[in-house]
Short mmCIF file of C-alpha atoms in Angstrom, two decimals:
data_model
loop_
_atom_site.label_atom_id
_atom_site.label_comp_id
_atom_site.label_asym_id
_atom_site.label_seq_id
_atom_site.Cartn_x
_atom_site.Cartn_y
_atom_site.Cartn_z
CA UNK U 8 -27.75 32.84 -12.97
CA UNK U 9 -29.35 35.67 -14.83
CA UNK U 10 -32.55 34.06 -16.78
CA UNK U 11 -31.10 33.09 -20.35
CA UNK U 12 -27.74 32.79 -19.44
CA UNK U 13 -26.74 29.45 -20.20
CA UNK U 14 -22.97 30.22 -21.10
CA UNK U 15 -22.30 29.51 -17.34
CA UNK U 16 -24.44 26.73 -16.54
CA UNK U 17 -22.80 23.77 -15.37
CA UNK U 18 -24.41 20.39 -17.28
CA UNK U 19 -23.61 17.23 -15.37
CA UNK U 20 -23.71 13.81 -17.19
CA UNK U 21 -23.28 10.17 -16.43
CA UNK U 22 -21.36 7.82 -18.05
CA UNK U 23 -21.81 4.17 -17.43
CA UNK U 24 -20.28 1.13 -18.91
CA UNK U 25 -21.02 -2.22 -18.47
CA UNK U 26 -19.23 -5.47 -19.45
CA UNK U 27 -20.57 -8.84 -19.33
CA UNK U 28 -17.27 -11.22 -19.05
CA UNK U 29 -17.36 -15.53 -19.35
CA UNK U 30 -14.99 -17.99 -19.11
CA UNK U 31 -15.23 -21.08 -19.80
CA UNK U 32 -11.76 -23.04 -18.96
CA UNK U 33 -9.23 -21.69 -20.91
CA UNK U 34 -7.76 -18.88 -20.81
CA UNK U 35 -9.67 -16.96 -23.43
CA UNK U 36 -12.23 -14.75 -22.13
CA UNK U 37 -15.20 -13.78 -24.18
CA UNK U 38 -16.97 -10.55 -23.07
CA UNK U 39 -20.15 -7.82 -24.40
CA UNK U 40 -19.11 -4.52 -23.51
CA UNK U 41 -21.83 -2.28 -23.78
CA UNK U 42 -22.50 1.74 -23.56
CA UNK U 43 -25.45 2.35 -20.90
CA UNK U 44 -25.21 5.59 -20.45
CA UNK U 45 -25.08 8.76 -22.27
CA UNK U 46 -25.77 6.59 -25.48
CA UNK U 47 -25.91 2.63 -26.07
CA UNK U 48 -23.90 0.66 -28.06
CA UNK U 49 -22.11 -2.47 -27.23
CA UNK U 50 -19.29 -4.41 -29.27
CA UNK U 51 -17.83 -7.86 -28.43
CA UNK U 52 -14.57 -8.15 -27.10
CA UNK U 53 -12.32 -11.36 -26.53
CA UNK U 54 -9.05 -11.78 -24.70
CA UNK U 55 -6.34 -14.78 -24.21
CA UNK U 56 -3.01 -15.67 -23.63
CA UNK U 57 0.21 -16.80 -25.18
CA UNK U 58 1.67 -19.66 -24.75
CA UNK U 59 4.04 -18.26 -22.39
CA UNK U 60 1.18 -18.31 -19.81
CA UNK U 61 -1.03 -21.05 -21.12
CA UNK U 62 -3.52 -19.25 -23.65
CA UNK U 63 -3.78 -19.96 -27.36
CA UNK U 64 -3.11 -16.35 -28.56
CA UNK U 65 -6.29 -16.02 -30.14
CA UNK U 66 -6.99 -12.22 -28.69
CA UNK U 67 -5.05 -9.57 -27.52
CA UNK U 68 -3.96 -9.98 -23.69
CA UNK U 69 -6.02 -7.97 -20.62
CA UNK U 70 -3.33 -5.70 -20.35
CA UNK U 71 -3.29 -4.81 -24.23
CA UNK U 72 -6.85 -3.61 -24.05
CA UNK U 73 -6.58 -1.98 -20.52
CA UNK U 74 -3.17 -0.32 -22.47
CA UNK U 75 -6.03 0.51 -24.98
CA UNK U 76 -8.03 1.79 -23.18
CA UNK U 77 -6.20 4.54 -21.67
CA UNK U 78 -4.27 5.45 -24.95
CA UNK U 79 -7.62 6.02 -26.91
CA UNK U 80 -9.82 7.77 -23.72
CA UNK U 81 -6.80 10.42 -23.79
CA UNK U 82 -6.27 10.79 -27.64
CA UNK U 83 -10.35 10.81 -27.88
CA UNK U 84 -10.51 13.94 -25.88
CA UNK U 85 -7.19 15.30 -27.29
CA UNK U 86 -9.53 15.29 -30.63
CA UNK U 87 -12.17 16.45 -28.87
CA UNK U 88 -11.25 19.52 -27.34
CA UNK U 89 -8.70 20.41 -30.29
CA UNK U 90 -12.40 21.17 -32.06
CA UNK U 91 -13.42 22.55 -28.94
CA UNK U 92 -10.27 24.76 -27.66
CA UNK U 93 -9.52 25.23 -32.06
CA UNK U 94 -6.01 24.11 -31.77
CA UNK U 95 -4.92 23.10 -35.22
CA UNK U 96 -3.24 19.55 -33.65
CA UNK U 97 -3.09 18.01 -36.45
CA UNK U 98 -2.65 13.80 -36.88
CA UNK U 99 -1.94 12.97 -33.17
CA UNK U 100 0.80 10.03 -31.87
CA UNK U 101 0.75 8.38 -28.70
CA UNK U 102 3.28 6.09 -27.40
CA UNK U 103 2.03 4.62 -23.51
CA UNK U 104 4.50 2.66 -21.57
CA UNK U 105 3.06 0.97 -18.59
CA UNK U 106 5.27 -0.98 -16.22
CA UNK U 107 3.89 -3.15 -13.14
CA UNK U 108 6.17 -5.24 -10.58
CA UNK U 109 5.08 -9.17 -9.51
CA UNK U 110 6.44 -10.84 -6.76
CA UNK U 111 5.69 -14.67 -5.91
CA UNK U 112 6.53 -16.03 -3.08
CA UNK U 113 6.95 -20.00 -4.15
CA UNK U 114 4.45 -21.12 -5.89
CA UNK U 115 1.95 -18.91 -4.20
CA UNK U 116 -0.41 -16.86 -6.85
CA UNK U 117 1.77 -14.08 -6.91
CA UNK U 118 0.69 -9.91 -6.27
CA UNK U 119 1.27 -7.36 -8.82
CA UNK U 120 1.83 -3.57 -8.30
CA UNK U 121 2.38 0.06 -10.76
CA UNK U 122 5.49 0.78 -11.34
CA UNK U 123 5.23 3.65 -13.82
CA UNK U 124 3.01 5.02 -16.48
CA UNK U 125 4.15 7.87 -19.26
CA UNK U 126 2.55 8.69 -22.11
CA UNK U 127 4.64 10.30 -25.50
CA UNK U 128 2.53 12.95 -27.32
CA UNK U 129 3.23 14.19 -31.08
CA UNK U 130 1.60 16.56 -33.03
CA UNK U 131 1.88 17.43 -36.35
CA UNK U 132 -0.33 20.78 -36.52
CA UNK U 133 0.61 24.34 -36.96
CA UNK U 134 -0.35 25.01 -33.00
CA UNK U 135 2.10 27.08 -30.66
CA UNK U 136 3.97 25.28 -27.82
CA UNK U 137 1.38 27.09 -25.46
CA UNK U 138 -1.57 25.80 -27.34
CA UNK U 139 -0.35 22.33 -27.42
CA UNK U 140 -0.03 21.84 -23.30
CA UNK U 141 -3.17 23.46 -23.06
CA UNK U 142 -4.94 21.06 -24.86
CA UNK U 143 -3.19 18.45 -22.99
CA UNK U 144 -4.01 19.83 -19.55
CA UNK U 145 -7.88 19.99 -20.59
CA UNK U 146 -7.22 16.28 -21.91
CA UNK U 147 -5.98 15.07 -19.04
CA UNK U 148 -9.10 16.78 -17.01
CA UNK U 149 -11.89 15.12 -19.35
CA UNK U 150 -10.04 11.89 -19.72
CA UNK U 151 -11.80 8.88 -17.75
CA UNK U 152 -9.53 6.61 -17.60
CA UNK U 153 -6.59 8.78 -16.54
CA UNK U 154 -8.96 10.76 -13.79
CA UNK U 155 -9.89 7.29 -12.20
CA UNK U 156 -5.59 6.27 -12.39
CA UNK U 157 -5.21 9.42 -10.47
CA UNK U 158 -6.91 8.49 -7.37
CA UNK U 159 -7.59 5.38 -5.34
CA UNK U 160 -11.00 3.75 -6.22
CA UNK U 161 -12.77 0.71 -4.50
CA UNK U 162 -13.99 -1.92 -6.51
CA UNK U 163 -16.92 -3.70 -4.99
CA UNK U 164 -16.77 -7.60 -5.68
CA UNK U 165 -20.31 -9.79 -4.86
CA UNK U 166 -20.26 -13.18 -5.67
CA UNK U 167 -23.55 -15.12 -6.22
CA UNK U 168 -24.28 -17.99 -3.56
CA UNK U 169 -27.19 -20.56 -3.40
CA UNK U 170 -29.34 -17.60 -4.93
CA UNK U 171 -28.37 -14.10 -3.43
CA UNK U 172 -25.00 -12.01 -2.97
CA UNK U 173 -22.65 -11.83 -0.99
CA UNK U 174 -19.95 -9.29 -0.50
CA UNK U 175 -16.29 -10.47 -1.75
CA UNK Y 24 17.66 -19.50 2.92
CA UNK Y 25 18.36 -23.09 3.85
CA UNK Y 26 20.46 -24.10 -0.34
CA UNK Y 27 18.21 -26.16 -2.16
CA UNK Y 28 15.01 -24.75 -0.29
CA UNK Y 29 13.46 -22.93 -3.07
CA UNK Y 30 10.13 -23.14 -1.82
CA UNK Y 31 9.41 -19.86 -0.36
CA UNK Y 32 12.34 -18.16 -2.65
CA UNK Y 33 10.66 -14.65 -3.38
CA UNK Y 34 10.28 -13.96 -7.34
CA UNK Y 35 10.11 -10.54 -8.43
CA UNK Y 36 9.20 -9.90 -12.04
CA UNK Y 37 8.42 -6.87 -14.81
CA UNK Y 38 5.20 -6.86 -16.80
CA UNK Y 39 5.77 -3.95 -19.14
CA UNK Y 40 3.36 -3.08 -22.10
CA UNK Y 41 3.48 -0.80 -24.38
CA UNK Y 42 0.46 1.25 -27.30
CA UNK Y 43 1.17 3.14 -30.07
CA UNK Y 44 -1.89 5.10 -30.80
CA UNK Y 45 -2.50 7.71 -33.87
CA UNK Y 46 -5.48 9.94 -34.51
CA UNK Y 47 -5.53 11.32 -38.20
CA UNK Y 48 -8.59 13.59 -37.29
CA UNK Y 49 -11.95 11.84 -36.67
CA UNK Y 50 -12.74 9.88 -33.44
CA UNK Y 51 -11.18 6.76 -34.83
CA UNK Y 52 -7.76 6.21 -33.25
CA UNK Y 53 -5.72 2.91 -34.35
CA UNK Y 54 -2.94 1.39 -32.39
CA UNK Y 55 -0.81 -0.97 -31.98
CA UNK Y 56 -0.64 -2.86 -28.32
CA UNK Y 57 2.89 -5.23 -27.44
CA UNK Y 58 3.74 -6.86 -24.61
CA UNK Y 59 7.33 -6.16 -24.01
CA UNK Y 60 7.83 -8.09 -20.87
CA UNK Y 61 8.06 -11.31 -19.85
CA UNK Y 62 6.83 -12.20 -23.49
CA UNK Y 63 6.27 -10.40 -26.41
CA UNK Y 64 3.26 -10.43 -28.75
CA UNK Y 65 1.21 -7.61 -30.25
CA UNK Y 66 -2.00 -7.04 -31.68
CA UNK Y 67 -3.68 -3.98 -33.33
CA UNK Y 68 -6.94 -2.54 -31.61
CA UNK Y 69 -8.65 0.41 -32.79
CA UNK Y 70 -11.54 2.71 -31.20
CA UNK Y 71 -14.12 4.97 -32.34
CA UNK Y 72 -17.25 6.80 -31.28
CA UNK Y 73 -20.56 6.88 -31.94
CA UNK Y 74 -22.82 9.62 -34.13
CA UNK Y 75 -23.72 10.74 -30.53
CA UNK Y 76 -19.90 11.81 -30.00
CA UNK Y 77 -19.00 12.61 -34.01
CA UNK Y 78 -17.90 9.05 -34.27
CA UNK Y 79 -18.34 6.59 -37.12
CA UNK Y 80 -19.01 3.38 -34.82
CA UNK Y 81 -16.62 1.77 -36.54
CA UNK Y 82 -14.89 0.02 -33.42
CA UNK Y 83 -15.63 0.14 -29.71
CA UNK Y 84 -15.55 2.74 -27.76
CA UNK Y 85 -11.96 3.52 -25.71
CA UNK Y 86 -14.08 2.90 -22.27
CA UNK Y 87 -15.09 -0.45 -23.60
CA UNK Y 88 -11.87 -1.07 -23.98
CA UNK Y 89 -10.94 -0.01 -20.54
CA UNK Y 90 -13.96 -1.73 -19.18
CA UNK Y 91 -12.99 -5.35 -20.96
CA UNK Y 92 -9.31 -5.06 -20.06
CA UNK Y 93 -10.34 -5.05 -15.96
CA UNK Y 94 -12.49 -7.55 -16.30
CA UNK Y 95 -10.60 -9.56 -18.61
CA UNK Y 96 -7.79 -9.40 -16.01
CA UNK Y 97 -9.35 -10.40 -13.15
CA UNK Y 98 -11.31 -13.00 -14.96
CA UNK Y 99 -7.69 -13.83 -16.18
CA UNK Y 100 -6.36 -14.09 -12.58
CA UNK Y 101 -9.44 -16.12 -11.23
CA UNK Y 102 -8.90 -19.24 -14.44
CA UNK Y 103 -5.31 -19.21 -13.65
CA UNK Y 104 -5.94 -19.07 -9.69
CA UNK Y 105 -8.50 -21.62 -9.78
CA UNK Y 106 -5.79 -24.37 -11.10
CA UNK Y 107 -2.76 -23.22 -8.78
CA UNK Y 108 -5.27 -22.99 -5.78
CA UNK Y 109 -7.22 -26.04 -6.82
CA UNK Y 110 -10.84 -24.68 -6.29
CA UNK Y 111 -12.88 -25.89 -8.72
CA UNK Y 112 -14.34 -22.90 -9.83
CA UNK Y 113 -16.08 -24.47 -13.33
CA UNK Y 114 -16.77 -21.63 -15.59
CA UNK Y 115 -16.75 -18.08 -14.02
CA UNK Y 116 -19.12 -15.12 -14.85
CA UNK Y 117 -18.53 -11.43 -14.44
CA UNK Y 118 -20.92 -8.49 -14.92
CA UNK Y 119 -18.56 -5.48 -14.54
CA UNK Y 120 -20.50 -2.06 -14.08
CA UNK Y 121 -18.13 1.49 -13.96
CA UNK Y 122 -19.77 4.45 -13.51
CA UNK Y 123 -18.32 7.63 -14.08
CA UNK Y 124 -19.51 11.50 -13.94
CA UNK Y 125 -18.86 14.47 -16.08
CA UNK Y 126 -19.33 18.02 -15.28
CA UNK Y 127 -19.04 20.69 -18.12
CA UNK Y 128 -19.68 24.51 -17.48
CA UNK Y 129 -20.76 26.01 -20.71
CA UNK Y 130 -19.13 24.56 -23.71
CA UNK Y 131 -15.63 24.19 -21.81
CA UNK Y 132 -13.91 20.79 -22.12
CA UNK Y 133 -16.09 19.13 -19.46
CA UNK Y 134 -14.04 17.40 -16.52
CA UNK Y 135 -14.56 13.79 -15.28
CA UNK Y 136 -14.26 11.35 -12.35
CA UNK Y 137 -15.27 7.58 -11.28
CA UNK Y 138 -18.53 7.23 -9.30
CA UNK Y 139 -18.84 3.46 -8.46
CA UNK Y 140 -17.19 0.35 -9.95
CA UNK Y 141 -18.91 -2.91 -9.23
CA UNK Y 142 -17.79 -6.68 -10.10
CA UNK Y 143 -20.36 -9.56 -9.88
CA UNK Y 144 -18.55 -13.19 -9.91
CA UNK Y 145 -20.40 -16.48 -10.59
CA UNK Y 146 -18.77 -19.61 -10.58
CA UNK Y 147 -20.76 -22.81 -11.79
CA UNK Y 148 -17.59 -25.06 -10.02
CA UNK Y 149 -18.26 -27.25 -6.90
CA UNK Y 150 -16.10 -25.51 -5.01
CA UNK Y 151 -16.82 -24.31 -0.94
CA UNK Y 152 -18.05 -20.67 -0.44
CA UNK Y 153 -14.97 -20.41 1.27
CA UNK Y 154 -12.82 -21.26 -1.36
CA UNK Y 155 -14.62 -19.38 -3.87
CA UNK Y 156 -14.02 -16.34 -1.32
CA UNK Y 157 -10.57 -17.33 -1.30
CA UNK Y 158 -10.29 -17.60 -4.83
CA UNK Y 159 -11.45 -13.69 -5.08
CA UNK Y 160 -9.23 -12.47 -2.79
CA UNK Y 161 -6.19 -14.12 -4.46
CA UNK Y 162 -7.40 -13.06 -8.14
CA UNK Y 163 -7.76 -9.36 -7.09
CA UNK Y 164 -4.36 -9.75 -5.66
CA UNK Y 165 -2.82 -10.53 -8.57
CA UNK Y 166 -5.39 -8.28 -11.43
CA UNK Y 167 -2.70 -6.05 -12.19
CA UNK Y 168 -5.56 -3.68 -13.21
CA UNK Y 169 -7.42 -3.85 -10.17
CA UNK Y 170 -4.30 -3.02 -8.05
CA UNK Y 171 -3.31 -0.12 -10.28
CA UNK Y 172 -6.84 1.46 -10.02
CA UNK Y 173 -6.62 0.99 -5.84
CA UNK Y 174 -4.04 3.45 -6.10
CA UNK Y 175 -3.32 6.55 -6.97
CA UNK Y 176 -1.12 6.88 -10.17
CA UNK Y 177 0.84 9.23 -11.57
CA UNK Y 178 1.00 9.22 -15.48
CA UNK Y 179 4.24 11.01 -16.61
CA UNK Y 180 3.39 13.32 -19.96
CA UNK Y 181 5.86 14.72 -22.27
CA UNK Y 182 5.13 16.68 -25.36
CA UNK Y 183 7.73 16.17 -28.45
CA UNK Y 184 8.99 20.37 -29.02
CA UNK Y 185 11.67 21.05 -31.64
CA UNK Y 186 13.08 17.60 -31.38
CA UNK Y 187 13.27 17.48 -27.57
CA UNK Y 188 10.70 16.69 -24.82
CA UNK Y 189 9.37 18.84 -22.31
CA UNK Y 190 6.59 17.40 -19.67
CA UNK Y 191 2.94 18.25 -20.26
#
């Protein structure tokens, strides 16, 4: 790279999240999720169930803030990069549909799979068709939650026992 | 199946969610997150960013979001678990860590992907270390968000053009 030439240079960055989760009986979960990296900032979050599966419906589900989640990481960087690619956009509308299968075998805890994920974009701007899917494309590319759907990830569990970890 | 023997009769169910997000032109996005199936219930979540990322703070972030809805789930999964297995698992800790990393070349839309996702469990319960293990293994069986992010996913987009769809 020619000296001064920083129009090329490639910046990497690390984003890290962290989310301390506790649980004390019910089925409402209270939890600090907190920004670690680039910046910090942490909010609380809470989550229970309905009736239907034993909660008090005091918070929004898992799945509603996982459904969140995703929504808002692709609409953030649909924002984003409309600035950055100047594609008048306009007031942006999602609609995300996510579907999963269960199966239970008796009264076994049962095991849950994806069935299908789709995600309905509208926007109101002034920007031509070709504008619009490349904003989405770049969206897509700088979207965490969507680039971690896309491929298969390990999760590494540890559970704490009589004062050290072990793997789980 | 031998009539009346219901007790390894295989169950297959739908969990289907849906989010209606909309983004009127700064980082906040509200929406609007229902559980369609097997019960319904909404509640409204919002997200926002930072000063670091043009933001106005005014909500958490859509990766906190993401980062409370897995461990919300699998905490879920381990309280429900715990009674159906009978481990007595007392209350249950999680400290979730995701790390992702972003790569931008000049001031193009930079592009993303996961690094390392790490749960640690405590359990103040009197359960065995082997039921505790087999707690875990059950719970991530049934986290509907861990088994989506073990795989890879396709998310379906379509773009509203002139009153029809095409795919984005």
């Amino acid at each position: 790279m020619a000296s001064g030439d920083t129009g090329d240079a490639e910046r990497v960055f690390d984003v890290i999240f962290t989310c301390d989760a506790v649980n004390g009986g019910t089925m409402r979960t209270d939890m600090q999720a907190t920004m670690v990296e680039p910046d910090h900032a942490t909010f609380d979050l809470a989550t229970d169930e309905g009736a239907f599966h034993g909660g008090g419906g005091t918070a929004p589900t898992p799945l509603m803030l996982f459904a969140g989640g995703l929504s808002a990481c692709l609409m953030t960087q649909l924002r984003a990069f409309s600035k950055r690619l100047r594609v008048d956009a306009g007031a942006i509308r999602l609609h995300t549909r996510l579907h999963w299968r269960g199966r239970q075998r008796g009264r076994e805890p049962y095991v849950t799979e994806p069935v299908a994920f789709t995600i309905d974009i509208e926007m109101d701007g002034a920007a031509s068709l070709e504008d619009r899917l490349r904003l989405i494309e770049a969206a897509k590319k700088g979207c965490f939650v969507e680039q971690t759907l896309m491929r298969p990830n390990t999760i590494a569990h540890r559970l704490k026992h009589a004062e050290s970890w072990v793997d789980a």
